[in-house]
N, CA, C and O atoms as a MOPAC input file, in Angstrom:
PM7 MOZYME 1SCF
protein

 N      2.61100 1   -20.67200 1    17.32100 1
 C      3.40800 1   -20.73900 1    18.53800 1
 C      2.53100 1   -21.26400 1    19.68200 1
 O      1.31400 1   -21.08200 1    19.66300 1
 N      3.13300 1   -21.89700 1    20.65200 1
 C      2.35800 1   -22.46900 1    21.76100 1
 C      1.46600 1   -21.46100 1    22.49600 1
 O      0.39500 1   -21.83500 1    22.97300 1
 N      1.87800 1   -20.21100 1    22.59800 1
 C      1.05600 1   -19.21600 1    23.29500 1
 C     -0.23900 1   -18.90500 1    22.54400 1
 O     -1.16300 1   -18.32600 1    23.11700 1
 N     -0.31100 1   -19.28600 1    21.26500 1
 C     -1.49800 1   -19.03500 1    20.44200 1
 C     -2.42500 1   -20.24100 1    20.37700 1
 O     -3.34900 1   -20.27000 1    19.56400 1
 N     -2.18300 1   -21.24300 1    21.23100 1
 C     -2.92600 1   -22.49800 1    21.13600 1
 C     -3.56000 1   -22.89700 1    22.46100 1
 O     -3.18900 1   -22.41000 1    23.52900 1
 N     -4.52900 1   -23.80000 1    22.35200 1
 C     -5.14300 1   -24.37200 1    23.54300 1
 C     -4.25400 1   -25.52000 1    24.05400 1
 O     -3.26300 1   -25.84900 1    23.40300 1
 N     -4.57700 1   -26.12600 1    25.18200 1
 C     -3.72900 1   -27.18300 1    25.73300 1
 C     -3.53800 1   -28.39200 1    24.80800 1
 O     -2.56500 1   -29.13100 1    24.95800 1
 N     -4.45400 1   -28.60200 1    23.85400 1
 C     -4.32600 1   -29.72100 1    22.91500 1
 C     -3.39800 1   -29.39800 1    21.75000 1
 O     -3.10100 1   -30.26700 1    20.93000 1
 N     -2.93600 1   -28.13400 1    21.67300 1
 C     -2.03600 1   -27.75200 1    20.58800 1
 C     -2.73400 1   -27.22000 1    19.35200 1
 O     -2.10100 1   -27.04700 1    18.31100 1
 N     -4.04800 1   -26.95400 1    19.45000 1
 C     -4.79000 1   -26.36900 1    18.33000 1
 C     -4.76700 1   -24.84800 1    18.44700 1
 O     -5.01400 1   -24.29400 1    19.51900 1
 N     -4.46900 1   -24.18200 1    17.33800 1
 C     -4.40400 1   -22.71300 1    17.30900 1
 C     -5.80200 1   -22.14200 1    17.55200 1
 O     -6.78900 1   -22.65900 1    17.02900 1
 N     -5.87900 1   -21.06800 1    18.35200 1
 C     -7.14900 1   -20.40500 1    18.62300 1
 C     -7.73700 1   -19.83300 1    17.33600 1
 O     -7.02100 1   -19.26000 1    16.51500 1
 N     -9.05100 1   -19.99500 1    17.17100 1
 C     -9.74600 1   -19.45400 1    16.01000 1
 C     -9.61800 1   -17.94300 1    15.90800 1
 O     -9.54000 1   -17.40400 1    14.80400 1
 N     -9.59500 1   -17.25800 1    17.03600 1
 C     -9.46000 1   -15.80200 1    17.03000 1
 C     -8.12100 1   -15.34900 1    16.48900 1
 O     -8.03500 1   -14.31800 1    15.82200 1
 N     -7.06600 1   -16.11600 1    16.77200 1
 C     -5.74000 1   -15.80600 1    16.22600 1
 C     -5.77800 1   -15.89200 1    14.70700 1
 O     -5.27900 1   -15.01100 1    14.00700 1
 N     -6.37700 1   -16.96600 1    14.21100 1
 C     -6.45800 1   -17.16700 1    12.77300 1
 C     -7.34000 1   -16.10200 1    12.12200 1
 O     -7.01200 1   -15.58600 1    11.05300 1
 N     -8.45000 1   -15.77700 1    12.76600 1
 C     -9.35300 1   -14.75700 1    12.22600 1
 C     -8.66700 1   -13.40100 1    12.12200 1
 O     -8.86900 1   -12.68300 1    11.14300 1
 N     -7.86000 1   -13.04200 1    13.11400 1
 C     -7.13900 1   -11.76400 1    13.07800 1
 C     -6.19800 1   -11.70300 1    11.88100 1
 O     -6.09500 1   -10.66800 1    11.22300 1
 N     -5.51800 1   -12.79800 1    11.59800 1
 C     -4.60500 1   -12.82100 1    10.45100 1
 C     -5.37000 1   -12.80600 1     9.13000 1
 O     -4.91000 1   -12.21600 1     8.15300 1
 N     -6.52900 1   -13.44800 1     9.09800 1
 C     -7.36200 1   -13.40000 1     7.89800 1
 C     -7.87800 1   -11.99100 1     7.65800 1
 O     -7.97100 1   -11.54700 1     6.51400 1
 N     -8.21300 1   -11.28600 1     8.73400 1
 C     -8.66500 1    -9.89600 1     8.62400 1
 C     -7.55300 1    -9.03300 1     8.02500 1
 O     -7.81500 1    -8.18300 1     7.17500 1
 N     -6.32700 1    -9.24900 1     8.46100 1
 C     -5.19200 1    -8.49800 1     7.90900 1
 C     -4.98700 1    -8.80200 1     6.43100 1
 O     -4.72400 1    -7.89500 1     5.64200 1
 N     -5.10500 1   -10.07400 1     6.05000 1
 C     -4.95200 1   -10.45100 1     4.64300 1
 C     -6.04700 1    -9.81000 1     3.79600 1
 O     -5.77200 1    -9.28000 1     2.71900 1
 N     -7.28300 1    -9.85600 1     4.27900 1
 C     -8.38700 1    -9.23900 1     3.54900 1
 C     -8.23300 1    -7.73200 1     3.44700 1
 O     -8.54100 1    -7.13600 1     2.41500 1
 N     -7.75700 1    -7.12200 1     4.51600 1
 C     -7.55400 1    -5.66800 1     4.51200 1
 C     -6.49500 1    -5.26400 1     3.49500 1
 O     -6.58300 1    -4.18700 1     2.90600 1
 N     -5.50400 1    -6.10700 1     3.28500 1
 C     -4.46900 1    -5.81800 1     2.28900 1
 C     -5.08100 1    -5.74400 1     0.88800 1
 O     -4.74200 1    -4.85600 1     0.10600 1
 N     -5.98000 1    -6.67400 1     0.57600 1
 C     -6.67100 1    -6.66400 1    -0.71900 1
 C     -7.56800 1    -5.43300 1    -0.81000 1
 O     -7.57000 1    -4.74000 1    -1.82800 1
 N     -8.32900 1    -5.15800 1     0.24600 1
 C     -9.24900 1    -4.02300 1     0.25900 1
 C     -8.50100 1    -2.69400 1     0.15100 1
 O     -8.96000 1    -1.77800 1    -0.53300 1
 N     -7.35400 1    -2.58400 1     0.82100 1
 C     -6.56000 1    -1.35200 1     0.79000 1
 C     -6.15500 1    -1.01700 1    -0.64300 1
 O     -6.21600 1     0.14000 1    -1.05700 1
 N     -5.73900 1    -2.03700 1    -1.39900 1
 C     -5.34100 1    -1.80600 1    -2.78800 1
 C     -6.53200 1    -1.35100 1    -3.61700 1
 O     -6.40300 1    -0.45500 1    -4.45100 1
 N     -7.68800 1    -1.96300 1    -3.39500 1
 C     -8.87600 1    -1.58700 1    -4.14300 1
 C     -9.34100 1    -0.17500 1    -3.78400 1
 O     -9.75500 1     0.59000 1    -4.65600 1
 N     -9.27000 1     0.16200 1    -2.49700 1
 C     -9.70800 1     1.48300 1    -2.03000 1
 C     -8.66400 1     2.55900 1    -2.27400 1
 O     -8.95800 1     3.75300 1    -2.23300 1
 N     -7.43200 1     2.11100 1    -2.52900 1
 C     -6.28500 1     3.02700 1    -2.67000 1
 C     -6.13500 1     3.88500 1    -1.41400 1
 O     -5.88100 1     5.08700 1    -1.48200 1
 N     -6.30000 1     3.23100 1    -0.27800 1
 C     -6.14700 1     3.93200 1     0.99200 1
 C     -6.77500 1     3.17400 1     2.13800 1
 O     -7.09800 1     1.99000 1     2.03900 1
 N     -6.93600 1     3.89200 1     3.21900 1
 C     -7.39500 1     3.34500 1     4.49500 1
 C     -8.74300 1     2.64200 1     4.38600 1
 O     -9.65700 1     3.11100 1     3.70800 1
 N     -8.84400 1     1.50200 1     5.07400 1
 C    -10.10400 1     0.75500 1     5.16200 1
 C    -10.30000 1     0.27500 1     6.59200 1
 O     -9.35300 1     0.21300 1     7.37600 1
 N    -11.53900 1    -0.06300 1     6.92200 1
 C    -11.85300 1    -0.65300 1     8.23000 1
 C    -12.79900 1    -1.82200 1     8.00400 1
 O    -13.65100 1    -1.78600 1     7.11500 1
 N    -12.64000 1    -2.84900 1     8.81200 1
 C    -13.52700 1    -4.01100 1     8.75500 1
 C    -14.87700 1    -3.63700 1     9.35000 1
 O    -14.94600 1    -3.07200 1    10.44200 1
 N    -15.95400 1    -3.95500 1     8.62800 1
 C    -17.29000 1    -3.67900 1     9.15500 1
 C    -18.11400 1    -4.94700 1     9.35100 1
 O    -19.10600 1    -4.92700 1    10.08000 1
 N    -17.71900 1    -6.05700 1     8.71000 1
 C    -18.48200 1    -7.29500 1     8.87600 1
 C    -17.64200 1    -8.49700 1     8.45900 1
 O    -16.74000 1    -8.39600 1     7.62800 1
 N    -17.96600 1    -9.63300 1     9.06000 1
 C    -17.40200 1   -10.92600 1     8.67100 1
 C    -18.58200 1   -11.86400 1     8.50800 1
 O    -19.39100 1   -12.01200 1     9.42300 1
 N    -18.68500 1   -12.49600 1     7.35200 1
 C    -19.80700 1   -13.39100 1     7.07700 1
 C    -19.37800 1   -14.85000 1     7.16200 1
 O    -18.35900 1   -15.23800 1     6.59000 1
 N    -20.13500 1   -15.63400 1     7.85700 1
 C    -20.06600 1   -17.08900 1     7.83000 1
 C    -18.65800 1   -17.66700 1     7.88200 1
 O    -18.23100 1   -18.34700 1     6.94900 1
 N    -17.95000 1   -17.40500 1     8.94300 1
 C    -16.63400 1   -18.02100 1     9.11600 1
 C    -16.84900 1   -19.49600 1     9.41300 1
 O    -17.53400 1   -19.85500 1    10.37100 1
 N    -16.26200 1   -20.33900 1     8.59000 1
 C    -16.43600 1   -21.78200 1     8.70700 1
 C    -15.08900 1   -22.43500 1     8.95400 1
 O    -14.16300 1   -22.26500 1     8.16000 1
 N    -14.96900 1   -23.18300 1    10.05100 1
 C    -13.73300 1   -23.90000 1    10.35500 1
 C    -13.87500 1   -25.33500 1     9.86700 1
 O    -14.75300 1   -26.06500 1    10.32600 1
 N    -13.01300 1   -25.74300 1     8.93600 1
 C    -13.05900 1   -27.08900 1     8.36300 1
 C    -12.13800 1   -28.04800 1     9.11100 1
 O    -12.50600 1   -29.19500 1     9.36400 1
 N    -10.94300 1   -27.58300 1     9.46500 1
 C     -9.92100 1   -28.40700 1    10.12100 1
 C     -9.15200 1   -27.55600 1    11.11300 1
 O     -9.10700 1   -26.33500 1    10.96200 1
 N     -8.54500 1   -28.16400 1    12.12400 1
 C     -7.71900 1   -27.38500 1    13.05600 1
 C     -6.35500 1   -27.04400 1    12.45800 1
 O     -5.88500 1   -27.69800 1    11.52600 1
 N     -5.74200 1   -26.01700 1    13.01000 1
 C     -4.34600 1   -25.67100 1    12.73100 1
 C     -3.57700 1   -26.02400 1    13.99000 1
 O     -3.98600 1   -25.65500 1    15.09100 1
 N     -2.47000 1   -26.73500 1    13.84200 1
 C     -1.69000 1   -27.18500 1    14.99000 1
 C     -0.42900 1   -26.33100 1    15.15100 1
 O      0.07000 1   -25.75500 1    14.18500 1
 N      0.06900 1   -26.26000 1    16.36500 1
 C      1.32800 1   -25.56800 1    16.61800 1
 C      2.38600 1   -26.15700 1    15.68500 1
 O      2.54100 1   -27.37600 1    15.60300 1
 N      3.10300 1   -25.29300 1    14.99200 1
 C      4.15200 1   -25.71800 1    14.06900 1
 C      3.70900 1   -25.80100 1    12.62600 1
 O      4.55200 1   -25.90700 1    11.73500 1
 N      2.38600 1   -25.75400 1    12.35900 1
 C      1.92300 1   -25.77900 1    10.97700 1
 C      2.29300 1   -24.47700 1    10.26800 1
 O      2.37300 1   -23.41900 1    10.89200 1
 N      2.51300 1   -24.56800 1     8.98400 1
 C      2.66800 1   -23.37900 1     8.14300 1
 C      1.26300 1   -22.95100 1     7.71400 1
 O      0.47600 1   -23.78800 1     7.27300 1
 N      0.94100 1   -21.67500 1     7.83700 1
 C     -0.37600 1   -21.15900 1     7.46200 1
 C     -0.20700 1   -20.18200 1     6.30800 1
 O      0.61600 1   -19.26900 1     6.37000 1
 N     -0.99200 1   -20.38100 1     5.26000 1
 C     -1.00700 1   -19.48000 1     4.11000 1
 C     -2.40700 1   -18.90400 1     3.97100 1
 O     -3.39700 1   -19.61600 1     4.14100 1
 N     -2.48900 1   -17.61000 1     3.66100 1
 C     -3.76500 1   -16.91600 1     3.53100 1
 C     -3.90700 1   -16.36200 1     2.12400 1
 O     -2.95900 1   -15.81900 1     1.55500 1
 N     -5.10400 1   -16.50700 1     1.57000 1
 C     -5.37400 1   -16.05800 1     0.20900 1
 C     -6.64100 1   -15.22600 1     0.19300 1
 O     -7.69400 1   -15.69500 1     0.62300 1
 N     -6.55400 1   -13.98600 1    -0.30200 1
 C     -7.70300 1   -13.10500 1    -0.38800 1
 C     -8.06600 1   -12.83100 1    -1.83100 1
 O     -7.19200 1   -12.63400 1    -2.67500 1
 N     -9.37800 1   -12.81900 1    -2.11700 1
 C     -9.86900 1   -12.57600 1    -3.46800 1
 C    -10.95800 1   -11.51400 1    -3.40600 1
 O    -11.92800 1   -11.65200 1    -2.66100 1
 N    -10.79400 1   -10.46400 1    -4.18600 1
 C    -11.78700 1    -9.39300 1    -4.25400 1
 C    -13.07100 1    -9.94100 1    -4.86000 1
 O    -13.06400 1   -10.48600 1    -5.96400 1
 N    -14.17400 1    -9.79200 1    -4.12900 1
 C    -15.47000 1   -10.23600 1    -4.63400 1
 C    -16.21900 1    -9.11100 1    -5.33000 1
 O    -16.94600 1    -9.34300 1    -6.29600 1
 N    -16.04100 1    -7.89200 1    -4.83600 1
 C    -16.74500 1    -6.76300 1    -5.44200 1
 C    -16.67900 1    -5.53700 1    -4.56200 1
 O    -16.24300 1    -5.58400 1    -3.41200 1
 N    -17.13000 1    -4.43100 1    -5.14600 1
 C    -17.14500 1    -3.16800 1    -4.42300 1
 C    -18.52600 1    -2.53200 1    -4.54700 1
 O    -19.24000 1    -2.71500 1    -5.53300 1
 N    -18.86800 1    -1.78100 1    -3.51100 1
 C    -20.06700 1    -0.95800 1    -3.52600 1
 C    -19.61800 1     0.49700 1    -3.60300 1
 O    -18.49700 1     0.78400 1    -4.02300 1
 N    -20.47400 1     1.39300 1    -3.20600 1
 C    -20.08600 1     2.80800 1    -3.24700 1
 C    -18.92800 1     3.08300 1    -2.29500 1
 O    -17.96100 1     3.74500 1    -2.67100 1
 N    -19.02000 1     2.57500 1    -1.05300 1
 C    -17.95000 1     2.77800 1    -0.06700 1
 C    -17.39400 1     1.45500 1     0.46600 1
 O    -16.42700 1     1.45500 1     1.22800 1
 N    -17.99400 1     0.33400 1     0.07300 1
 C    -17.62100 1    -0.95500 1     0.65800 1
 C    -16.86600 1    -1.84800 1    -0.31800 1
 O    -16.94500 1    -1.69400 1    -1.53600 1
 N    -16.13400 1    -2.78500 1     0.26700 1
 C    -15.32400 1    -3.73100 1    -0.49100 1
 C    -15.49300 1    -5.09200 1     0.17300 1
 O    -15.31800 1    -5.21900 1     1.38500 1
 N    -15.83400 1    -6.11900 1    -0.62100 1
 C    -15.98700 1    -7.48100 1    -0.08900 1
 C    -14.82700 1    -8.33700 1    -0.56900 1
 O    -14.48900 1    -8.34700 1    -1.75300 1
 N    -14.21800 1    -9.06500 1     0.38300 1
 C    -13.05100 1    -9.90600 1     0.09900 1
 C    -13.28100 1   -11.27900 1     0.71500 1
 O    -13.60200 1   -11.38800 1     1.89800 1
 N    -13.11800 1   -12.32400 1    -0.08500 1
 C    -13.19200 1   -13.69700 1     0.43100 1
 C    -11.77900 1   -14.13000 1     0.78900 1
 O    -10.86100 1   -13.99500 1    -0.01900 1
 N    -11.60200 1   -14.65300 1     2.00600 1
 C    -10.27500 1   -15.06300 1     2.47900 1
 C    -10.32300 1   -16.54200 1     2.85800 1
 O    -11.22000 1   -16.99300 1     3.57000 1
 N     -9.33500 1   -17.28100 1     2.36300 1
 C     -9.16300 1   -18.68800 1     2.73300 1
 C     -7.85500 1   -18.84400 1     3.48800 1
 O     -6.86400 1   -18.18500 1     3.17700 1
 N     -7.86100 1   -19.72200 1     4.48200 1
 C     -6.65000 1   -20.07000 1     5.22200 1
 C     -6.34400 1   -21.54000 1     4.95500 1
 O     -7.22700 1   -22.39400 1     5.04100 1
 N     -5.10000 1   -21.82100 1     4.63600 1
 C     -4.64100 1   -23.17300 1     4.35700 1
 C     -3.51600 1   -23.51300 1     5.31600 1
 O     -2.73800 1   -22.63900 1     5.70000 1
 N     -3.42400 1   -24.78300 1     5.70700 1
 C     -2.35700 1   -25.24800 1     6.59000 1
 C     -1.53900 1   -26.30600 1     5.87600 1
 O     -2.02600 1   -27.03300 1     5.01000 1
 N     -0.28000 1   -26.36400 1     6.27100 1
 C      0.60600 1   -27.41100 1     5.78600 1
 C      1.49300 1   -27.83700 1     6.93800 1
 O      2.16400 1   -27.01100 1     7.55700 1
 N      1.49300 1   -29.12900 1     7.22100 1
 C      2.39800 1   -29.66700 1     8.22000 1
 C      3.82500 1   -29.47700 1     7.70200 1
 O      4.08700 1   -29.66500 1     6.51400 1
 N      4.73300 1   -29.10900 1     8.58300 1
 C      6.11700 1   -28.83000 1     8.16300 1
 C      6.82000 1   -30.03800 1     7.56700 1
 O      7.82200 1   -29.87800 1     6.87000 1
 N      6.32100 1   -31.24600 1     7.82300 1
 C      7.02000 1   -32.44500 1     7.35800 1
 C      6.46900 1   -33.00700 1     6.05100 1
 O      6.99700 1   -33.99400 1     5.53800 1
 N      5.41000 1   -32.39400 1     5.50000 1
 C      4.82400 1   -32.90200 1     4.25800 1
 C      4.59000 1   -31.75800 1     3.28000 1
 O      4.78100 1   -30.58800 1     3.61100 1
 N      4.18000 1   -32.11100 1     2.09200 1
 C      3.79000 1   -31.11200 1     1.09200 1
 C      2.27200 1   -31.02300 1     0.95500 1
 O      1.76200 1   -30.26900 1     0.12600 1
 N      1.55300 1   -31.79600 1     1.77100 1
 C      0.08900 1   -31.81400 1     1.69900 1
 C     -0.48400 1   -30.57600 1     2.37600 1
 O     -0.20100 1   -30.30100 1     3.54200 1
 N     -1.29800 1   -29.83000 1     1.62400 1
 C     -1.95500 1   -28.64300 1     2.17100 1
 C     -3.45300 1   -28.90300 1     2.25300 1
 O     -4.00400 1   -29.67700 1     1.47000 1
 N     -4.10700 1   -28.24900 1     3.21000 1
 C     -5.55200 1   -28.39400 1     3.37600 1
 C     -6.15100 1   -27.05600 1     3.77900 1
 O     -5.58600 1   -26.32700 1     4.59400 1
 N     -7.31400 1   -26.74000 1     3.19100 1
 C     -8.01900 1   -25.51700 1     3.57900 1
 C     -8.60500 1   -25.74300 1     4.96200 1
 O     -9.27900 1   -26.74500 1     5.20000 1
 N     -8.34400 1   -24.80400 1     5.88100 1
 C     -8.81500 1   -24.97600 1     7.25200 1
 C     -9.98700 1   -24.06900 1     7.60300 1
 O    -10.80500 1   -24.42000 1     8.45300 1
 N    -10.07800 1   -22.92300 1     6.96700 1
 C    -11.19900 1   -22.03000 1     7.24000 1
 C    -11.33000 1   -21.02400 1     6.10400 1
 O    -10.41000 1   -20.84100 1     5.30700 1
 N    -12.48900 1   -20.37500 1     6.04600 1
 C    -12.74900 1   -19.35100 1     5.04200 1
 C    -13.83800 1   -18.41900 1     5.56000 1
 O    -14.64800 1   -18.79500 1     6.40700 1
 N    -13.84000 1   -17.20800 1     5.04100 1
 C    -14.86100 1   -16.22800 1     5.41900 1
 C    -14.85300 1   -15.09600 1     4.41600 1
 O    -13.87100 1   -14.88800 1     3.70300 1
 N    -15.95000 1   -14.36900 1     4.36600 1
 C    -16.03200 1   -13.16600 1     3.54600 1
 C    -16.02800 1   -11.96100 1     4.48400 1
 O    -16.84300 1   -11.86200 1     5.40000 1
 N    -15.08800 1   -11.04900 1     4.23100 1
 C    -14.92500 1    -9.83900 1     5.02800 1
 C    -15.43700 1    -8.65000 1     4.22300 1
 O    -15.19800 1    -8.55600 1     3.01900 1
 N    -16.13900 1    -7.74700 1     4.89000 1
 C    -16.56500 1    -6.49900 1     4.26300 1
 C    -15.82300 1    -5.35000 1     4.93200 1
 O    -15.79300 1    -5.23500 1     6.15700 1
 N    -15.23300 1    -4.51400 1     4.10700 1
 C    -14.48000 1    -3.34700 1     4.57100 1
 C    -15.15300 1    -2.09800 1     4.03000 1
 O    -15.87000 1    -2.15500 1     3.03100 1
 N    -14.92400 1    -0.97800 1     4.68300 1
 C    -15.38800 1     0.31200 1     4.18100 1
 C    -14.16600 1     1.20200 1     3.98700 1
 O    -13.26700 1     1.23800 1     4.82800 1
 N    -14.14900 1     1.92100 1     2.86100 1
 C    -13.07200 1     2.87200 1     2.59100 1
 C    -13.27500 1     4.09700 1     3.46900 1
 O    -14.39700 1     4.58100 1     3.61800 1
 N    -12.18000 1     4.60200 1     4.05500 1
 C    -12.26700 1     5.74500 1     4.97300 1
 C    -11.44000 1     6.91700 1     4.47700 1
 O    -10.39600 1     6.74500 1     3.84700 1
 N    -11.93100 1     8.11500 1     4.77400 1
 C    -11.15400 1     9.31800 1     4.46000 1
 C    -10.21700 1     9.62900 1     5.62800 1
 O    -10.12800 1     8.85300 1     6.58000 1
 N     -9.52400 1    10.76100 1     5.55500 1
 C     -8.55000 1    11.12300 1     6.59000 1
 C     -9.18000 1    11.35900 1     7.96000 1
 O     -8.49800 1    11.28600 1     8.98200 1
 N    -10.49100 1    11.64300 1     7.97700 1
 C    -11.18300 1    11.85700 1     9.24300 1
 C    -11.87400 1    10.59700 1     9.75500 1
 O    -12.59600 1    10.64900 1    10.75100 1
 N    -11.65600 1     9.44600 1     9.07200 1
 C    -12.26100 1     8.19700 1     9.49900 1
 C    -13.70200 1     8.02600 1     9.09400 1
 O    -14.41300 1     7.19000 1     9.65000 1
 N    -14.14300 1     8.81400 1     8.12600 1
 C    -15.51700 1     8.71600 1     7.64300 1
 C    -15.54200 1     7.94000 1     6.32300 1
 O    -14.57700 1     7.98700 1     5.56200 1
 N    -16.64500 1     7.22400 1     6.04700 1
 C    -16.73600 1     6.49700 1     4.77800 1
 C    -16.55000 1     7.42600 1     3.57800 1
 O    -17.02500 1     8.56100 1     3.56500 1
 N    -15.84800 1     6.90900 1     2.57900 1
 C    -15.62800 1     7.67000 1     1.34800 1
 C    -15.85100 1     6.72300 1     0.16200 1
 O    -15.76500 1     5.50500 1     0.32000 1
 N    -16.13500 1     7.27100 1    -1.01300 1
 C    -16.34900 1     6.41400 1    -2.18100 1
 C    -15.07400 1     5.62800 1    -2.55200 1
 O    -13.95300 1     6.12100 1    -2.42700 1
 N    -15.29500 1     4.39400 1    -3.00900 1
 C    -14.19300 1     3.58000 1    -3.52600 1
 C    -13.91500 1     4.08200 1    -4.94300 1
 O    -14.84800 1     4.23000 1    -5.73200 1
 N    -12.64200 1     4.34800 1    -5.28200 1
 C    -12.31900 1     4.82300 1    -6.63100 1
 C    -12.74400 1     3.80800 1    -7.70300 1
 O    -12.72500 1     2.59900 1    -7.47400 1
 N    -13.12100 1     4.32000 1    -8.86100 1
 C    -13.46300 1     3.43400 1    -9.97900 1
 C    -12.22900 1     2.64700 1   -10.40100 1
 O    -11.11000 1     3.15600 1   -10.35400 1
 N    -12.44300 1     1.41100 1   -10.80900 1
 C    -11.32300 1     0.54100 1   -11.19200 1
 C    -10.59600 1     0.98300 1   -12.43000 1
 O     -9.63800 1     0.33200 1   -12.84900 1

């Protein structure tokens, strides 16, 4: 939407990063079987801009788990509404920590 873009019509990177964080958290939540929080983002790389009106698709892939942590690689792809051509626009690895009911780190359940 125009409110999410700069005057040139390019979507703000922070808007895209927030949605990537949500996509990664969805993968991490399933792995943790409960609440998670983002603790780190590694090497966010922007390859191409996203323009107002583009369709954005997000894909998260579980990379691995530690005792309390979960790493998820997230890619964002754009597609102009008038074509079928898609292009990867950015990617990053997010690290989440599994939390208990009091917001403290807890072990990730065995797979």
